[in-house]
Amino acid sequence: MSVQDLTVSKVAGKRQSRFTAESLFVPGLLVILLVVLSLVSPVFFSGRNFGQILVQAGTLGIVAVGATYVIIDGDLDLSLGANVALSGVITAIAIARWELPWPVGALIGLAVGLLIGLINGLLSSYLNVAAFIATLGTGVLASGIAIHLTNGLTIAGLPDDFAALATGRFLGLQGLVWFMLATFVVGGVVLHFTNFGIRVFSVGGNRDAAYLAGVRVSFIRLMSFVIAGLCGGLAGVLLTARVQAGQPGISTTLTLYATAAVILGGTSILGGQGSLLRTFFGVLLIAVVQNGLDILGVAYSLQQVAVGAVFILAACSEAIRRRR
Amino acid sequence: MSEAHSLVAQNITHRFGGALALDSVNFDVRGGEIHALLGENGAGKSTLVRILTGALTPDSGLVVVNGEGWRLRNPRQAQDLGIGVVYQDFHLFNNLSVAENIFSSSPHPPSRFGMSARRDMYAQSHELLASFGIEVDPRAQVSSLDAAEKKLIEICRALLRSPHYLILDEPTAALEPRETSKLLGVIDQLRARGTGVILVTHRLGEVAEIADRATALRNGVNAGSLTASEFSLESLAHLIVGQEVLVETGPQHIPGPTKLKMSNLQIRKDARPVEVEVRAGELVAVIGLIGSGVSTVMDTASGAIAARGARVEIDGASYQFRSRVQAQSLGIGAVPIDRKATGLILDASVAKNTGLANLESYSRGGFTSRKKLGRAAEKSKELFDIRLQSVDQPVRSLSGGNQQKVMFGRWHQNGSSILVIQEPSQGVDIGARQEIHRYLISFAEQGGTVLFSSSDLEEVRVLAHRIYVMHAGEVVKILDNTGADRPSRQALTQAMADTNFVGLEREVSL
Ligand SMILES: Nc1ncnc2c1ncn2[C@@H]1O[C@H](COP(=O)(O)OP(=O)(O)OP(=O)(O)O)[C@@H](O)[C@H]1O
Ligand SMILES: [Mg+2]
C-alpha cells in the first residue's frame, strides 16, 4: 500500500525535477534570446538567418562533440583549437601546394587530427601525464607547427569542388551544417546507446570503480581522445573548405568556446555526467549570441565579452542548482 | 538528567523528492549517556544524523540543544553548539597530511605570528593519536592510510573540538576487533566526562557491551527503545527487524578440489611469501590486524593490484595477474573494501552498475539493450531484496546496505566462479547481512569459490570453512572452522594479536 504510493511519488517527483531544473535552463535561455532578438531586429527572424546561425555553429559544434567525450570521461582537451588549425592548414597545403586530389587532402587532414588525439591519449592515459598539461603541450606544439608551415599567412588556391564540401547546399542547408548534425547524431548514438558510451560515463564517474569492474580504463580514455582528435580534424578540413584557405591562427578561442558550450549545456566538468543533446543546446546558444550581436553591429571583441558573460551566468545557475 | 543538558531531535520529518525518509521522529541523548541509534539499511539513521549536525535542514521539526530549539542551517552552526560528528562516509582531504586533516575543522589551529605552525600541529596530533594508541605518523599523507586508520583520524578530528555531544555514524564498520575495543574504550571515557554520545551501528554486540539505551528506526519512524537492562542480541535484533531473527549455522557442505592457489606473494622483505589455497565450494577467510597484509592478499587475488612475482593458479593453470581485466576474464569477481571509493559509479544507475562488468551480454553489436540491462538489475533486485524505487535511479541515492547488494548483484549477473570479497557485510544491517551470508553459502554449495576478509569475527565464524590468520605480512596460522573444535571469538582475537606466536611458528616451519 504505502510502499507502492511512495514508489510512484518518488519516481514522479524525480522525473519532474530533472525535467525542470536540469534540461530546460539552456533551451529556455535560447528561446528567450530568440524572442528578444526577433523583436529587436527584423532581419533576425528569417530562414536565411537561421541557416546562417547553423553555419556559425558548424565548426564549433563538431569540435564540441569531441570535447564532450573527453570531459565526460573525466579529462580535458585543450589542444582542440590548435588541432583544427593544424589539420586545416595541412589539408590546404596538401591540396594547394602538393596538388593532391582534394579527397586525399581531406583524408590527410583527418589523419592529422586523429594523430593529435592519439598522442594526447597516449600521454594522458598510458603515461599518466595530467590531461590538462599533455593537451596544453600538444596544443601549443600543433599551433606552432601550423604557423611555421604557413609563415603565419593563409594558404589560398583551393578548388571549388573542395569548397562545395562545406558550402554546397543540400535540402537548403550547407554541407558544413549537415556534417555538424551528422557528428552530433553519430556521436550521440555512440555515447548514449552503446557499451562504449556507458564505459565512458563510468570512467568519468569513478575511474577506480570502473577498473575494478573490468573496464579497460586506459583504452576508453585513449579512444575518447582519439574521437576528440577526429572531430578536430573534421572541423579543420571543413573550415578550410568553407573559407577556401588554411587558417593557422584560430586556435585558442575555439578551444575555450567548445569547452564553454559543453559546460554551458550542463555537462559536469568533473566527468561522469552529461549528454550530447545538452552540448548541442550550448553550441546553439553561443551561435545565437554571436549572430544576434553580429546583426546588431556589435564589434567582434565585444561579442567575446558577451559569450563570456553568458557562460558565467550559466555556470552560476548550475552551481546554485547543485547547492539546493 | 534534565533537558538542560541534552541534545534532542524533535518531531523531525524529512522527504527526499516525494519519499518520506523520516516521519515525526523523536530522538534524544543526555550528557554522559551513550544512546545507540539502530535500524535496517535505509531506515533513516544517517539522515537523522545529518539533520542533527546541520548538514541537512529538515522539512519540519527542531533540533533542541540544552533546552533551546534550533533550525540548523549549516554544519558550522551545529559545531558551535558543541555537536561533533563522524559521518558514515569518509570526509578527509586525501592529499593533506594526517595532522592537517585533524586540524582542518579546528577554529584555532596552532599558529605563530599568523603563520600555521606545522611543528606544533604535528606535536599536538601526535599526542592526540598516542592517547588513542594509534600508531600513525602525523606527517603521513592520508591517501596512504587504510580505511580503519582513516576512520580513527576522523574521530580524532571530531574530538579535537571537545564536543558536548558526539555522533558516530557506523564508526566501527571499518575497524578490526582490537581497534573496535579501543574505540569503545574511548567512547566510555567520553561518557564518564559527561559527553553525550549517539552511536549508529549494525553490530549488536557493541550495543550490548556499551550503550545505555537503544532506539530503532523502521522505515523512517520510531520503532521503539530498550534500556541497558533489557539488552540481548535477540531483543536488539527483534527491535530492529520487528520479528524473530534466525540464528546462522554456517556452511554444511564439503568443498571439492583446489580451485585457486596463490603463491609467492612477498608482502614484506623480511617475511615469508604468502600462499593461499581455496577449494571449489570453499569459503575461506583471511583475518589480521591493520598492516598485517590482509588487503594486499585480497587485492592481489582479485587482480586489483599487480604484485611482483605473485602467481595465481586457477584450475591448475598458472598466471601472473597484470590487470583486473585479466583476473575478471578468468571468472574472478571483486568486492572492494570501500564500495563508494572503488566499487560503484555513484552517479550511474543501479542497472548500469549491475551490468558494467559484462555489458557484452546485454548488448548487440555494441549497442546496449536497456531492456536486458534493466531485467538483469530487476533479477538481482529480487535475489538480494534490494530496496529501491527504480533500477534507473542512481546508486548514490541507495542506503549503504543496498549499495553493497548492488555490488554482489553485479558479480552474480556476471557469472563469476570466484568471489574475492573484502568485508562482505560492512555497513549492512542484520537482515541484509544474513541474506548476503545465505547467498555466499549457496554460491559455494553450487561450487563457487569464496575468498573473503572481514574485521567482524562473528561473520568469520559463521561463514568460513577455513581461516587464514595473518601477521606482519605472513600467514601465521590456518584454522579449521568446521566440526567441533571451531575456534572461539577469543581464540581468533588471540591468534591475530599474539606476536610471540609468530616467532614460534617460524621456528617450527624452518
Ligand atoms: N540524498 C538523497 N536523495 C534521495 N534519497 C535519499 C538521499 N539520502 C538518503 N535517501 C533515502 O532516504 C532513506 C534513508 O537513508 P539513510 O541513509 O538515512 O539510511 P540509513 O538508516 O543510514 O541506512 P544505512 O544503514 O544503510 O546507512 C533511504 O531510503 C535512502 O534511499
Ligand atoms: Mg547510514
Coordinates of N, CA, C and O in Angstrom, one line a residue, chain B residues 100-199:
Chain B
E100 N 47.3 17.8 9.3 CA 46.5 18.9 8.6 C 45.0 18.5 8.6 O 44.1 19.4 8.8
N101 N 44.7 17.2 8.4 CA 43.3 16.8 8.4 C 42.7 16.9 9.8 O 41.6 17.3 10.0
I102 N 43.5 16.5 10.8 CA 43.0 16.6 12.2 C 42.6 18.0 12.5 O 41.6 18.3 13.2
F103 N 43.4 19.0 12.1 CA 43.2 20.4 12.4 C 42.3 21.1 11.4 O 42.1 22.3 11.5
S104 N 41.8 20.4 10.4 CA 41.2 21.0 9.3 C 39.8 21.7 9.7 O 39.4 22.6 9.0
S105 N 39.2 21.2 10.7 CA 37.9 21.8 11.1 C 38.1 22.6 12.4 O 37.1 23.0 13.0
S106 N 39.3 22.7 12.9 CA 39.5 23.4 14.2 C 39.5 24.9 13.9 O 40.1 25.4 13.0
P107 N 38.8 25.6 14.8 CA 38.8 27.1 14.7 C 40.1 27.7 15.0 O 40.4 28.8 14.5
H108 N 40.9 27.1 15.8 CA 42.2 27.7 16.2 C 43.4 26.7 16.0 O 43.9 26.1 16.9
P109 N 43.7 26.5 14.7 CA 44.9 25.6 14.5 C 46.1 26.3 15.0 O 46.2 27.6 15.1
P110 N 47.1 25.5 15.5 CA 48.3 26.2 16.1 C 49.0 27.1 15.1 O 49.1 26.8 13.9
S111 N 49.3 28.3 15.6 CA 49.9 29.3 14.6 C 50.9 30.1 15.4 O 50.9 30.3 16.6
R112 N 51.9 30.6 14.7 CA 52.8 31.6 15.3 C 52.9 32.8 14.3 O 53.1 32.7 13.2
F113 N 52.7 33.9 14.9 CA 52.7 35.2 14.1 C 51.8 35.1 12.9 O 52.1 35.5 11.8
G114 N 50.6 34.4 13.1 CA 49.7 34.3 11.9 C 50.0 33.2 10.9 O 49.3 33.0 10.0
M115 N 51.2 32.6 11.1 CA 51.5 31.5 10.1 C 51.2 30.2 10.8 O 51.3 30.1 12.0
S116 N 50.8 29.2 10.0 CA 50.4 28.0 10.6 C 51.7 27.3 11.1 O 52.7 27.2 10.3
A117 N 51.7 26.8 12.3 CA 52.9 26.3 12.9 C 52.8 24.8 12.8 O 52.2 24.1 13.6
R118 N 53.5 24.3 11.8 CA 53.4 22.8 11.5 C 54.0 22.0 12.6 O 53.4 21.0 13.0
R119 N 55.1 22.5 13.2 CA 55.7 21.6 14.2 C 54.8 21.4 15.4 O 54.6 20.3 15.8
D120 N 54.1 22.5 15.8 CA 53.1 22.4 16.9 C 52.0 21.4 16.5 O 51.5 20.6 17.3
M121 N 51.6 21.6 15.2 CA 50.5 20.8 14.7 C 50.8 19.3 14.8 O 50.1 18.5 15.2
Y122 N 52.1 19.0 14.3 CA 52.5 17.6 14.4 C 52.5 17.1 15.8 O 52.1 16.0 16.1
A123 N 53.1 17.9 16.7 CA 53.3 17.5 18.1 C 51.9 17.2 18.7 O 51.7 16.2 19.3
Q124 N 51.0 18.2 18.5 CA 49.7 18.0 19.1 C 48.9 16.8 18.5 O 48.3 16.1 19.2
S125 N 49.1 16.6 17.2 CA 48.4 15.5 16.6 C 49.0 14.2 17.1 O 48.3 13.2 17.4
H126 N 50.3 14.2 17.3 CA 51.0 13.0 17.8 C 50.4 12.6 19.1 O 50.1 11.5 19.4
E127 N 50.3 13.7 20.0 CA 49.8 13.5 21.3 C 48.4 12.8 21.3 O 48.1 11.9 22.0
L128 N 47.5 13.5 20.5 CA 46.2 13.0 20.4 C 46.1 11.6 19.9 O 45.4 10.7 20.4
L129 N 46.9 11.3 18.8 CA 46.9 9.9 18.3 C 47.4 8.9 19.3 O 46.9 7.9 19.5
A130 N 48.4 9.4 20.0 CA 49.0 8.5 21.0 C 48.0 8.2 22.1 O 48.0 7.0 22.6
S131 N 47.2 9.2 22.5 CA 46.3 8.9 23.6 C 45.3 7.9 23.2 O 44.6 7.3 24.0
F132 N 45.2 7.6 21.9 CA 44.3 6.6 21.4 C 45.0 5.3 21.2 O 44.5 4.3 20.8
G133 N 46.4 5.4 21.3 CA 47.2 4.3 20.9 C 47.2 4.0 19.4 O 47.4 2.9 19.0
I134 N 47.1 5.1 18.6 CA 47.1 4.9 17.2 C 48.6 5.2 16.7 O 49.1 6.3 16.9
E135 N 49.1 4.2 16.0 CA 50.5 4.4 15.5 C 50.5 4.9 14.1 O 50.7 4.1 13.1
V136 N 50.2 6.2 13.9 CA 50.2 6.7 12.6 C 51.0 8.0 12.6 O 50.9 8.8 13.6
D137 N 51.9 8.2 11.6 CA 52.7 9.3 11.6 C 51.9 10.5 11.2 O 51.2 10.5 10.1
P138 N 51.9 11.6 12.0 CA 51.1 12.8 11.7 C 51.5 13.4 10.4 O 50.7 14.2 9.8
R139 N 52.7 13.1 9.9 CA 53.1 13.8 8.7 C 52.7 12.9 7.5 O 52.8 13.4 6.3
A140 N 52.2 11.7 7.7 CA 51.9 10.9 6.5 C 50.7 11.5 5.8 O 49.8 12.1 6.3
Q141 N 50.7 11.2 4.5 CA 49.6 11.7 3.7 C 48.4 10.8 3.9 O 48.6 9.5 3.9
V142 N 47.2 11.3 4.0 CA 46.1 10.5 4.3 C 45.8 9.4 3.2 O 45.3 8.3 3.5
S143 N 46.1 9.8 2.0 CA 45.8 8.8 0.9 C 46.6 7.5 1.1 O 46.2 6.5 0.6
S144 N 47.7 7.5 1.9 CA 48.4 6.3 2.1 C 47.9 5.4 3.3 O 48.4 4.4 3.5
L145 N 46.9 5.9 3.9 CA 46.3 5.1 5.1 C 45.2 4.2 4.6 O 44.6 4.3 3.6
D146 N 45.0 3.1 5.5 CA 43.9 2.3 5.1 C 42.6 2.7 5.8 O 42.6 3.7 6.6
A147 N 41.5 2.1 5.5 CA 40.2 2.5 5.9 C 40.1 2.7 7.4 O 39.6 3.7 7.9
A148 N 40.6 1.8 8.1 CA 40.5 1.9 9.6 C 41.2 3.1 10.2 O 40.7 3.8 11.0
E149 N 42.4 3.3 9.6 CA 43.2 4.4 10.1 C 42.5 5.7 9.8 O 42.5 6.6 10.6
K150 N 42.0 5.8 8.6 CA 41.3 7.0 8.2 C 40.1 7.3 9.2 O 39.9 8.4 9.6
K151 N 39.4 6.2 9.5 CA 38.3 6.4 10.4 C 38.8 7.0 11.8 O 38.2 7.9 12.3
L152 N 39.8 6.4 12.2 CA 40.4 6.9 13.5 C 40.8 8.4 13.4 O 40.6 9.1 14.4
I153 N 41.4 8.8 12.3 CA 41.8 10.2 12.1 C 40.5 11.0 12.2 O 40.6 12.1 12.8
E154 N 39.5 10.6 11.6 CA 38.2 11.4 11.6 C 37.7 11.6 13.0 O 37.2 12.6 13.4
I155 N 37.8 10.5 13.8 CA 37.4 10.5 15.2 C 38.2 11.5 16.0 O 37.7 12.3 16.7
C156 N 39.5 11.5 15.7 CA 40.4 12.4 16.4 C 40.0 13.8 16.1 O 40.0 14.7 16.9
R157 N 39.7 14.1 14.8 CA 39.4 15.4 14.4 C 38.1 15.9 15.1 O 38.1 17.1 15.5
A158 N 37.2 15.0 15.2 CA 35.9 15.4 15.9 C 36.2 15.7 17.4 O 35.7 16.6 18.0
L159 N 37.1 14.9 18.0 CA 37.4 15.1 19.4 C 38.2 16.3 19.7 O 38.2 16.8 20.8
L160 N 38.9 16.8 18.7 CA 39.8 18.0 19.0 C 39.0 19.2 19.5 O 39.5 20.0 20.2
R161 N 37.7 19.2 19.1 CA 36.9 20.4 19.4 C 36.2 20.2 20.8 O 35.4 20.9 21.2
S162 N 36.5 19.0 21.5 CA 35.9 18.7 22.7 C 34.4 18.9 22.7 O 33.8 19.7 23.4
P163 N 33.7 18.2 21.8 CA 32.2 18.4 21.7 C 31.5 18.0 22.9 O 31.9 17.1 23.6
H164 N 30.3 18.6 23.2 CA 29.5 18.2 24.3 C 28.7 16.9 23.9 O 28.3 16.1 24.7
Y165 N 28.4 16.9 22.5 CA 27.7 15.7 22.0 C 28.5 15.2 20.8 O 29.0 16.0 20.0
L166 N 28.6 13.9 20.8 CA 29.4 13.3 19.7 C 28.5 12.3 19.0 O 28.0 11.4 19.6
I167 N 28.4 12.4 17.7 CA 27.6 11.5 16.9 C 28.5 10.7 16.0 O 29.3 11.2 15.2
L168 N 28.4 9.4 16.2 CA 29.3 8.5 15.4 C 28.4 7.6 14.5 O 27.7 6.8 15.0
D169 N 28.5 7.8 13.2 CA 27.7 7.0 12.3 C 28.5 5.8 11.8 O 29.4 6.0 10.9
E170 N 28.2 4.7 12.3 CA 28.9 3.4 12.0 C 30.4 3.6 12.0 O 31.1 3.3 11.0
P171 N 31.0 4.0 13.2 CA 32.4 4.2 13.2 C 33.2 2.9 13.2 O 34.3 2.9 12.8
T172 N 32.6 1.8 13.6 CA 33.4 0.6 13.7 C 33.3 -0.3 12.5 O 33.9 -1.3 12.5
A173 N 32.5 0.1 11.5 CA 32.3 -0.7 10.4 C 33.6 -1.1 9.7 O 33.8 -2.2 9.2
A174 N 34.6 -0.2 9.7 CA 35.9 -0.5 9.1 C 37.0 -0.9 10.0 O 38.1 -1.2 9.6
L175 N 36.7 -1.0 11.3 CA 37.7 -1.3 12.3 C 37.8 -2.8 12.6 O 36.8 -3.5 12.6
E176 N 39.0 -3.3 12.8 CA 39.1 -4.7 13.3 C 39.0 -4.7 14.8 O 39.0 -3.7 15.5
P177 N 38.8 -6.0 15.4 CA 38.4 -6.1 16.7 C 39.2 -5.3 17.8 O 38.7 -4.7 18.6
R178 N 40.5 -5.3 17.6 CA 41.4 -4.7 18.6 C 41.1 -3.2 18.6 O 40.9 -2.5 19.6
E179 N 40.9 -2.6 17.4 CA 40.6 -1.1 17.3 C 39.2 -0.8 17.8 O 39.0 0.2 18.3
T180 N 38.3 -1.7 17.4 CA 37.0 -1.5 17.9 C 36.9 -1.4 19.4 O 36.3 -0.5 20.0
S181 N 37.6 -2.3 20.1 CA 37.6 -2.3 21.5 C 38.3 -1.0 22.0 O 37.9 -0.4 23.1
K182 N 39.3 -0.6 21.3 CA 40.0 0.6 21.7 C 39.0 1.8 21.6 O 38.9 2.7 22.5
L183 N 38.3 1.9 20.5 CA 37.3 2.9 20.2 C 36.2 2.9 21.3 O 35.9 4.0 21.8
L184 N 35.7 1.7 21.6 CA 34.7 1.7 22.6 C 35.2 2.2 23.9 O 34.5 2.8 24.7
G185 N 36.5 1.9 24.2 CA 37.1 2.4 25.4 C 37.1 3.9 25.4 O 36.8 4.5 26.5
V186 N 37.4 4.5 24.3 CA 37.4 6.0 24.2 C 36.0 6.5 24.5 O 35.8 7.5 25.2
I187 N 35.0 5.9 23.8 CA 33.6 6.3 24.0 C 33.2 6.3 25.5 O 32.5 7.2 26.0
D188 N 33.7 5.2 26.1 CA 33.4 5.0 27.5 C 33.9 6.2 28.3 O 33.3 6.8 29.2
Q189 N 35.2 6.5 28.0 CA 35.8 7.7 28.7 C 35.0 9.0 28.5 O 34.9 9.8 29.4
L190 N 34.6 9.2 27.2 CA 33.9 10.4 26.9 C 32.6 10.5 27.8 O 32.2 11.5 28.3
R191 N 31.9 9.3 27.9 CA 30.7 9.3 28.7 C 31.0 9.7 30.1 O 30.3 10.5 30.7
A192 N 32.1 9.1 30.6 CA 32.5 9.5 32.0 C 32.7 11.0 32.2 O 32.5 11.5 33.2
R193 N 33.2 11.6 31.1 CA 33.4 13.0 31.2 C 32.2 13.9 30.9 O 32.3 15.1 30.9
G194 N 31.1 13.2 30.7 CA 29.8 13.9 30.6 C 29.4 14.2 29.1 O 28.4 14.9 28.9
T195 N 30.1 13.7 28.2 CA 29.7 13.8 26.8 C 28.5 12.9 26.5 O 28.5 11.8 26.9
G196 N 27.6 13.4 25.7 CA 26.5 12.6 25.2 C 26.9 12.0 23.9 O 27.3 12.7 23.0
V197 N 26.8 10.7 23.7 CA 27.3 10.0 22.5 C 26.1 9.3 21.8 O 25.3 8.6 22.5
I198 N 25.9 9.6 20.5 CA 25.0 8.8 19.7 C 25.8 7.9 18.9 O 26.7 8.3 18.1
L199 N 25.5 6.6 19.0 CA 26.3 5.6 18.3 C 25.4 4.9 17.3 O 24.5 4.2 17.7

